[in-house]
CSV table of C-alpha atoms in Angstrom, one decimal:
chain,number,residue,atom,x,y,z
L,1,MET,CA,15.1,-5.5,-1.5
L,2,MET,CA,18.7,-6.7,-2.0
L,3,PHE,CA,19.6,-3.5,-3.9
L,4,PHE,CA,18.4,-1.3,-1.0
L,5,LEU,CA,20.2,-3.5,1.5
L,6,SER,CA,23.4,-3.1,-0.4
L,7,LYS,CA,23.0,0.7,-0.3
L,8,GLY,CA,22.8,0.6,3.5
L,9,TYR,CA,19.0,0.8,4.0
L,10,ARG,CA,17.1,-1.2,6.6
L,11,VAL,CA,14.5,-3.1,4.6
L,12,ILE,CA,11.3,-4.5,6.1
L,13,ALA,CA,8.9,-6.6,4.0
L,14,HIS,CA,5.6,-7.5,5.6
L,15,ASP,CA,3.6,-10.6,4.6
L,16,ARG,CA,0.1,-9.2,3.8
L,17,ARG,CA,-2.7,-11.2,5.4
L,18,GLY,CA,-3.8,-14.1,3.3
L,19,HIS,CA,-0.7,-14.0,1.2
L,20,GLY,CA,2.6,-15.8,1.4
L,21,ARG,CA,3.2,-17.5,4.8
L,22,SER,CA,0.6,-15.4,6.7
L,23,THR,CA,-2.6,-17.0,8.0
L,24,GLN,CA,-5.4,-17.4,5.5
L,25,THR,CA,-8.3,-15.4,6.7
L,26,ALA,CA,-11.8,-15.1,5.3
L,27,ASN,CA,-12.1,-11.3,6.0
L,28,GLY,CA,-10.0,-8.2,6.2
L,29,HIS,CA,-9.1,-8.2,2.5
L,30,ASP,CA,-9.6,-4.5,1.9
L,31,MET,CA,-7.3,-1.5,1.7
L,32,ASP,CA,-8.4,-0.1,5.1
L,33,THR,CA,-7.5,-3.3,6.9
L,34,TYR,CA,-4.2,-3.7,4.9
L,35,ALA,CA,-3.3,-0.1,5.9
L,36,ALA,CA,-4.2,-0.8,9.5
L,37,ASP,CA,-1.9,-3.9,9.4
L,38,VAL,CA,1.0,-1.8,8.1
L,39,ALA,CA,0.3,0.7,10.9
L,40,GLU,CA,0.6,-2.0,13.5
L,41,VAL,CA,3.9,-3.2,12.0
L,42,VAL,CA,5.2,0.4,11.9
L,43,LYS,CA,4.1,1.0,15.5
L,44,ALA,CA,5.6,-2.3,16.8
L,45,LEU,CA,9.0,-1.5,15.2
L,46,ASP,CA,8.7,2.2,16.1
L,47,LEU,CA,9.6,3.3,12.6
L,48,GLU,CA,9.9,7.0,11.8
L,49,ASN,CA,10.9,8.8,8.5
L,50,ALA,CA,10.3,5.5,6.6
L,51,ILE,CA,10.1,5.2,2.9
L,52,HIS,CA,7.2,3.0,1.9
L,53,ILE,CA,7.3,1.3,-1.5
L,54,GLY,CA,4.3,-0.4,-3.0
L,55,HIS,CA,4.0,-2.4,-6.2
L,56,SER,CA,0.7,-3.2,-7.9
L,57,THR,CA,-1.9,-3.7,-5.1
L,58,GLY,CA,0.8,-2.6,-2.6
L,59,GLY,CA,0.6,0.8,-4.2
L,60,GLY,CA,-3.0,1.1,-3.0
L,61,GLU,CA,-2.0,-0.2,0.4
L,62,VAL,CA,0.8,2.4,0.7
L,63,THR,CA,-1.5,5.2,-0.4
L,64,ARG,CA,-4.1,4.3,2.1
L,65,TYR,CA,-1.6,3.8,4.9
L,66,VAL,CA,0.0,7.2,4.2
L,67,ALA,CA,-3.4,8.9,4.1
L,68,LYS,CA,-4.9,7.3,7.2
L,69,HIS,CA,-1.9,6.5,9.5
L,70,GLY,CA,1.3,7.9,8.2
L,71,LYS,CA,1.4,11.4,9.8
L,72,GLY,CA,4.8,11.9,11.3
L,73,ARG,CA,6.2,8.5,10.3
L,74,VAL,CA,6.6,8.7,6.5
L,75,ALA,CA,9.5,10.4,4.7
L,76,LYS,CA,8.4,9.3,1.2
L,77,ALA,CA,6.1,7.0,-0.6
L,78,VAL,CA,7.0,5.2,-3.9
L,79,LEU,CA,4.4,3.7,-6.1
L,80,ILE,CA,5.6,1.2,-8.8
L,81,SER,CA,3.1,0.0,-11.4
L,82,ALA,CA,0.5,0.7,-8.8
L,83,ASN,CA,-3.1,-0.5,-9.4
L,84,PRO,CA,-5.2,2.7,-9.3
L,85,SER,CA,-8.4,0.8,-8.7
L,86,ASP,CA,-7.1,0.2,-5.2
L,87,PHE,CA,-6.9,3.9,-4.4
L,88,HIS,CA,-10.7,4.5,-4.5
L,89,GLU,CA,-13.6,3.3,-2.4
L,90,VAL,CA,-15.4,0.3,-3.9
L,91,GLY,CA,-18.5,2.4,-4.6
L,92,GLN,CA,-16.5,4.8,-6.8
L,93,GLU,CA,-14.4,2.3,-8.7
L,94,PRO,CA,-16.7,1.6,-11.7
L,95,ARG,CA,-17.2,5.3,-12.3
L,96,ARG,CA,-13.5,6.0,-12.0
L,97,ARG,CA,-12.6,3.2,-14.4
L,98,ALA,CA,-15.1,4.5,-17.0
L,99,GLU,CA,-13.7,8.0,-16.8
L,100,GLY,CA,-10.2,6.6,-17.1
L,101,SER,CA,-11.2,4.6,-20.2
L,102,ARG,CA,-12.7,7.6,-21.9
L,103,ARG,CA,-9.5,9.6,-21.3
L,104,ARG,CA,-7.2,6.9,-22.6
L,105,HIS,CA,-9.2,6.5,-25.9
L,106,SER,CA,-9.8,10.2,-26.5
């Protein structure tokens, strides 16, 4: 974050529900809810042409946000060491992992 600040970017980091200093909740720990939370932050701050950067699970969160809520507000999306299992619906995850395992070992 400091790197981007030093280059003149406005940097906003959100505290994902149940992580860091945010309230611990028993529900809402899924990509759709995480993406909706990001949408609320973006709306409240009236952000446009934003660059969304996601690392690990944040990559799945960014992908879901861009797909469901990002129209007209996102300039770019950056995924760093993203966790691909977070990109798929839960029902598809085991099949996708198995396909990925076969490709890696072929």
